[in-house]
Coordinates of C-alpha atoms and ligand atoms in Angstrom, one line a residue:
M54 CA 242.1 51.5 239.4
R55 CA 243.2 54.0 236.7
L56 CA 246.6 54.9 235.7
A57 CA 247.6 58.2 234.3
P58 CA 246.2 58.9 230.9
Q59 CA 248.2 57.2 228.1
P60 CA 250.1 59.6 225.9
S61 CA 249.1 59.3 222.3
A62 CA 251.4 57.2 220.1
R63 CA 252.7 60.1 217.9
P64 CA 254.5 62.3 220.4
L65 CA 256.1 59.1 222.0
R66 CA 257.5 58.0 218.6
L67 CA 258.8 61.5 218.0
M68 CA 260.5 61.5 221.4
V69 CA 262.2 58.2 220.8
L70 CA 263.4 59.4 217.5
F71 CA 264.7 62.6 219.1
L72 CA 266.5 60.7 221.8
L73 CA 268.1 58.4 219.3
A74 CA 269.2 61.3 217.1
T75 CA 270.8 63.3 220.0
G76 CA 272.3 60.2 221.4
V77 CA 274.0 59.3 218.1
T78 CA 275.3 62.8 217.4
A79 CA 276.2 63.9 220.9
S80 CA 278.1 60.8 221.9
P81 CA 280.6 59.5 219.3
L82 CA 281.3 56.6 221.6
L83 CA 277.9 55.1 220.9
S84 CA 278.5 55.2 217.2
S85 CA 279.0 52.0 215.2
G86 CA 281.2 54.0 212.9
C87 CA 284.9 53.7 212.3
P88 CA 287.7 56.3 213.0
D89 CA 289.1 58.2 210.0
R90 CA 291.9 56.4 208.2
C91 CA 291.2 53.1 210.1
V92 CA 289.6 49.9 208.9
C93 CA 287.0 48.3 211.2
D94 CA 285.6 44.8 210.7
D95 CA 282.8 42.9 212.2
Q96 CA 285.2 41.0 214.4
L97 CA 285.6 44.2 216.4
V98 CA 289.1 44.7 215.0
V99 CA 290.2 48.3 214.3
Q100 CA 293.2 48.5 212.1
C101 CA 294.9 52.0 212.0
A102 CA 298.6 51.0 211.3
G103 CA 300.9 53.2 209.3
Q104 CA 298.4 56.1 208.7
H105 CA 300.6 59.0 209.8
L106 CA 298.4 59.5 212.8
T107 CA 299.8 62.0 215.4
T108 CA 296.9 61.6 217.9
F109 CA 294.9 58.6 219.2
P110 CA 292.0 57.9 216.9
V111 CA 288.6 59.2 217.9
N112 CA 285.2 57.7 217.1
L113 CA 286.3 54.2 218.1
P114 CA 283.6 51.5 218.4
L115 CA 282.9 51.1 222.1
A116 CA 283.0 47.3 221.8
T117 CA 286.5 47.2 220.0
R118 CA 288.4 44.1 221.0
Q119 CA 291.6 44.6 219.0
L120 CA 293.1 48.0 218.3
I121 CA 296.2 48.3 216.1
I122 CA 297.7 51.8 216.0
S123 CA 301.3 50.8 215.2
N124 CA 303.7 52.6 212.8
N125 CA 302.2 56.1 213.4
R126 CA 303.6 59.1 215.3
I127 CA 301.1 59.2 218.2
V128 CA 302.6 61.0 221.1
E129 CA 300.1 60.2 223.8
L130 CA 297.6 57.5 224.9
P131 CA 294.7 59.5 226.4
A132 CA 293.5 57.7 229.5
L133 CA 289.9 58.8 229.1
A134 CA 289.4 57.6 225.6
L135 CA 291.2 54.4 226.2
N136 CA 289.3 53.4 229.3
Y137 CA 286.0 53.5 227.5
L138 CA 287.2 50.4 225.6
S139 CA 286.7 48.0 228.5
D140 CA 286.4 45.0 226.1
L141 CA 289.8 45.6 224.6
V142 CA 291.9 42.4 224.5
Y143 CA 294.7 43.3 222.1
L144 CA 296.5 46.7 221.9
D145 CA 299.4 47.3 219.5
C146 CA 301.0 50.7 220.0
S147 CA 304.4 49.8 218.6
N148 CA 306.5 52.2 216.6
N149 CA 305.0 55.5 217.8
S150 CA 306.3 58.5 219.7
L151 CA 305.0 57.7 223.1
T152 CA 307.3 59.3 225.8
E153 CA 305.4 58.5 228.9
I154 CA 302.5 56.5 230.2
S155 CA 300.5 57.9 233.1
E156 CA 299.4 55.6 235.9
S157 CA 295.7 56.0 234.9
T158 CA 296.2 55.1 231.2
F159 CA 295.3 51.5 231.5
G160 CA 293.0 51.9 234.5
N161 CA 290.0 50.1 233.1
L162 CA 291.4 47.5 230.6
R163 CA 290.8 44.4 232.7
K164 CA 290.5 42.1 229.7
L165 CA 293.6 43.3 227.9
A166 CA 295.8 40.2 227.2
Y167 CA 298.4 41.6 224.7
L168 CA 300.1 45.0 224.9
D169 CA 302.9 46.2 222.6
L170 CA 304.8 49.3 223.5
S171 CA 307.9 48.5 221.5
F172 CA 309.7 51.1 219.3
N173 CA 308.7 54.2 221.2
T174 CA 310.6 56.7 223.3
L175 CA 309.5 55.8 226.8
S176 CA 312.1 56.7 229.5
R177 CA 310.6 55.2 232.6
I178 CA 307.9 52.9 233.9
E179 CA 306.2 53.7 237.1
D180 CA 304.9 51.5 239.9
R181 CA 301.2 51.5 239.1
T182 CA 301.3 51.7 235.2
F183 CA 300.4 48.1 234.5
G184 CA 298.7 47.3 237.8
P185 CA 295.0 47.2 236.5
L186 CA 295.9 44.8 233.7
A187 CA 294.8 41.7 235.5
S188 CA 294.5 39.6 232.3
L189 CA 297.8 40.7 230.7
V190 CA 299.5 37.6 229.2
M191 CA 302.1 39.2 226.9
L192 CA 303.9 42.5 227.3
R193 CA 306.3 43.6 224.6
M194 CA 308.3 46.7 225.5
T195 CA 311.4 46.5 223.4
D196 CA 313.5 49.1 221.5
N197 CA 312.8 52.1 223.6
P198 CA 316.4 53.5 223.5
R199 CA 315.8 55.9 226.4
L200 CA 314.1 53.4 228.7
S201 CA 316.4 53.2 231.7
E202 CA 314.1 52.7 234.7
I203 CA 311.4 50.2 235.5
H204 CA 310.0 50.4 238.9
Q205 CA 310.7 47.4 241.1
D206 CA 306.9 46.6 241.5
A207 CA 305.9 47.6 237.9
F208 CA 304.7 44.0 237.1
A209 CA 303.9 42.9 240.7
E210 CA 300.2 42.6 240.0
N211 CA 300.2 41.1 236.6
A212 CA 299.6 37.6 237.8
A213 CA 298.6 36.3 234.4
L214 CA 301.8 37.5 232.7
Q215 CA 303.6 34.8 230.7
V216 CA 305.9 36.6 228.3
L217 CA 307.7 39.9 229.1
D218 CA 310.2 41.4 226.6
V219 CA 312.3 44.4 227.6
S220 CA 315.1 43.8 225.1
R221 CA 317.1 46.6 223.4
N222 CA 316.3 49.3 225.9
N223 CA 318.7 51.4 228.0
L224 CA 318.3 49.3 231.2
T225 CA 321.3 48.8 233.6
V226 CA 319.5 47.3 236.5
L227 CA 316.3 45.3 237.0
N228 CA 314.9 44.3 240.4
I229 CA 313.6 40.8 239.8
T230 CA 312.0 40.2 243.2
S231 CA 308.5 40.8 242.1
L232 CA 309.1 39.1 238.7
I233 CA 310.2 35.8 240.3
A234 CA 306.9 35.8 242.3
L235 CA 304.7 35.9 239.2
P236 CA 303.1 32.4 238.9
S237 CA 302.7 32.2 235.1
L238 CA 305.9 33.9 233.8
R239 CA 307.8 31.7 231.5
S240 CA 309.8 34.0 229.2
V241 CA 311.7 37.2 229.8
G242 CA 313.6 39.0 227.1
L243 CA 316.5 41.0 228.4
S244 CA 319.1 41.1 225.6
G245 CA 320.6 44.3 224.1
N246 CA 320.6 46.3 227.3
P247 CA 323.7 47.8 228.9
W248 CA 323.4 45.7 232.0
S249 CA 325.4 46.6 235.1
C250 CA 327.4 43.6 236.3
E251 CA 327.9 44.9 239.8
C252 CA 326.6 43.8 243.2
E253 CA 323.4 45.8 242.8
N254 CA 322.5 43.5 239.9
E255 CA 323.7 40.2 241.4
D256 CA 320.2 38.7 241.6
L257 CA 319.5 39.4 238.0
C258 CA 322.8 37.9 236.9
L259 CA 322.2 34.7 238.8
W260 CA 318.7 34.5 237.5
V261 CA 319.8 34.9 233.9
H262 CA 322.2 32.0 234.4
L263 CA 319.2 29.8 234.9
E264 CA 317.4 31.3 231.9
D265 CA 320.5 31.1 229.7
E266 CA 320.2 34.2 227.5
G267 CA 322.6 34.6 224.5
Q268 CA 322.9 38.3 223.9
T269 CA 322.3 39.4 227.5
V270 CA 325.7 40.9 228.3
C271 CA 327.3 43.3 230.7
G272 CA 327.6 47.0 229.7
S273 CA 329.6 48.0 232.8
P274 CA 331.9 48.0 234.7
A275 CA 334.7 48.2 232.0
D276 CA 336.4 44.9 232.9
M277 CA 333.2 43.0 232.6
Q278 CA 331.9 44.6 229.3
G279 CA 330.6 42.1 226.8
R280 CA 330.6 39.1 229.2
R281 CA 327.4 37.2 229.5
L282 CA 325.3 37.9 232.5
G283 CA 324.9 34.2 233.2
E284 CA 328.7 33.7 233.3
V285 CA 329.4 36.5 235.8
G286 CA 326.5 35.6 238.1
I287 CA 328.5 33.0 240.1
Q288 CA 331.6 35.3 240.1
L289 CA 329.4 38.2 241.5
R290 CA 328.1 35.9 244.2
S291 CA 331.5 35.2 245.7
L292 CA 332.7 38.8 245.0
C293 CA 329.7 40.5 246.7
H294 CA 329.6 38.3 249.7
Q295 CA 333.3 38.2 250.6
T296 CA 333.7 37.2 254.2
L297 CA 336.3 39.9 254.9
G298 CA 336.6 43.2 253.1
S299 CA 339.4 45.7 253.5
W300 CA 337.2 47.7 255.9
D301 CA 336.9 44.6 258.0
Y302 CA 340.7 44.2 258.2
L303 CA 341.0 47.9 259.1
F304 CA 338.4 47.3 261.8
F305 CA 340.4 44.4 263.2
V306 CA 343.6 46.4 263.2
V307 CA 341.9 49.3 265.1
I308 CA 340.3 47.0 267.5
G309 CA 343.6 45.2 268.1
F310 CA 345.4 48.4 268.8
V311 CA 342.6 49.6 271.2
I312 CA 342.8 46.3 273.1
F313 CA 346.6 46.5 273.3
A314 CA 346.4 50.2 274.4
A315 CA 343.8 49.4 277.0
G316 CA 345.9 46.5 278.3
T317 CA 349.0 48.6 278.6
V318 CA 347.2 51.5 280.3
S319 CA 345.5 49.2 282.8
A320 CA 348.7 47.4 283.6
W321 CA 350.4 50.7 284.2
L322 CA 347.5 51.9 286.4
M323 CA 347.7 48.6 288.3
G324 CA 351.5 49.1 288.7
V325 CA 351.0 52.7 290.0
V326 CA 348.3 51.5 292.4
M327 CA 350.5 48.7 293.7
V328 CA 353.5 51.0 294.2
L329 CA 351.3 53.6 296.0
Y330 CA 349.8 50.8 298.2
E331 CA 353.2 49.4 299.1
R332 CA 354.5 52.8 300.0
Y333 CA 351.4 53.4 302.1
I334 CA 351.9 50.2 303.9
K335 CA 355.6 50.9 304.4
K336 CA 354.9 54.3 305.7
K337 CA 352.3 53.0 308.1
D338 CA 354.8 50.4 309.4
E339 CA 357.5 53.0 309.9
Q340 CA 355.0 55.2 311.7
L341 CA 354.1 52.3 314.0
D342 CA 357.7 51.6 314.7
A343 CA 358.4 55.3 315.3
D344 CA 355.5 55.5 317.7
E345 CA 356.7 52.4 319.5
E346 CA 360.2 53.9 319.8
D347 CA 358.8 57.1 321.1
E348 CA 356.9 55.3 323.8
G349 CA 359.9 53.2 324.8
G350 CA 362.3 56.2 324.9
E351 CA 360.4 57.8 327.7
M352 CA 360.0 54.8 330.1
G353 CA 361.0 51.5 328.5
R354 CA 364.3 50.5 327.2
P355 CA 366.4 53.5 328.5
S356 CA 365.4 52.9 332.1
R357 CA 366.1 49.2 331.7
A358 CA 369.5 50.1 330.2
R359 CA 370.1 52.5 333.1
S360 CA 369.3 49.8 335.7
H361 CA 371.6 47.5 333.8
H362 CA 374.4 50.0 334.1
E363 CA 373.7 50.5 337.8
M364 CA 373.8 46.7 338.4
S365 CA 377.0 46.2 336.5
N366 CA 378.7 49.1 338.2
Ligands
NAG652 C1 307.9 52.6 211.9 O1 306.9 53.2 211.2 C2 307.4 53.9 210.0 C3 306.2 54.6 209.4 O2 305.6 55.5 210.3 C4 308.0 52.9 209.1 O3 308.5 53.6 208.0 C5 309.1 52.2 209.8 O4 309.7 51.2 209.0 C6 308.6 51.5 211.1 N1 309.7 51.0 211.8 C7 309.6 49.7 212.3 C8 310.8 49.3 213.1 O5 308.6 49.0 212.2
NAG653 C1 321.2 55.6 228.6 O1 321.4 55.8 230.0 C2 322.6 56.4 230.3 C3 322.8 56.5 231.8 O2 322.6 55.2 232.3 C4 322.6 57.8 229.6 O3 323.9 58.4 229.9 C5 322.4 57.7 228.1 O4 322.3 59.0 227.6 C6 321.1 56.9 227.9 N1 320.9 56.7 226.5 C7 319.9 57.2 225.8 C8 319.8 56.9 224.4 O5 319.0 57.9 226.4
NAG654 C1 313.6 44.8 245.1 O1 312.2 45.0 245.3 C2 311.6 44.6 246.5 C3 310.2 44.8 246.4 O2 309.6 44.3 245.2 C4 312.3 45.3 247.6 O3 311.8 44.8 248.8 C5 313.8 45.1 247.6 O4 314.4 45.8 248.6 C6 314.3 45.5 246.3 N1 315.8 45.2 246.2 C7 316.7 46.1 245.9 C8 318.1 45.6 245.9 O5 316.4 47.2 245.7

């Protein structure tokens, strides 16, 4: 059996060279180079800290395991570029100008164990943002002075999470339902936020009591300001689950009045019915008597009386 004629060695070698050349120049992702102003080492660590970068570095080695872009002025984490780095384990984005993180930003970073988003200008964290980060062990998200909203299920899927730090943000409430359910969580930093010490935050206050945090204090309401969350937890529990509130008392007063009124009206109605019935009976009796009298007047008593007269005469 004969195969197709073998191509001569020379054109094949040229073709391979051509493919390599185009591959290298057309796709920066395949380069073994290093981004401008960054330092890359053979441990797959890319260090770009404090380089006045305003955009995410390009030309990153595809196999990068640690990326440090802290102390720059980067305004956005581009999902596409980031998700090529599927071997990334460590990502430090602290002290930049990030204002938001889209839900697809971390879509492919399944090995990421450490993420630092501190000292940025994030304002809210959505439901799915950290969802794909199945290996995330430590998440630092402190010192975002505008951060006032974290979705109740933001960390629900981060089953490996051990340390979460959301200190010194602008948080007033935090729903801890999904946090409590995380099996590995052992430390949560909450201090330096203007926490609301009202019933909406009762669970958090009671939880902090167990964790015993020093600088975790109430920011509102006014009469609770500065008090430690752990202290007010017990107070909130009795305050928020009062057996009777003022509305309950009002309810009882109204219900009492309604019952009283209904009783009075029904008694009156009963009275009226009784009176009418009595009158009816009386009338009927009188009518009977009258009928009897009428009958007797024609042939009964008077005739008897007459005969009496006749006899006595
Ligand atoms: C943030 O980075 C700037 C340089 O871009 C630096 O001067 C500043 O000290 C850093 N701040 C913190 C809190 O690390
Ligand atoms: C923090 O949140 C409050 C509302 O809860 C808002 O009035 C205030 O401006 C926020 N602070 C910053 C620095 O964004
Ligand atoms: C807290 O979040 C859970 C889901 O994680 C939700 O079922 C619950 O209603 C939330 N609680 C409050 C007070 O919003």
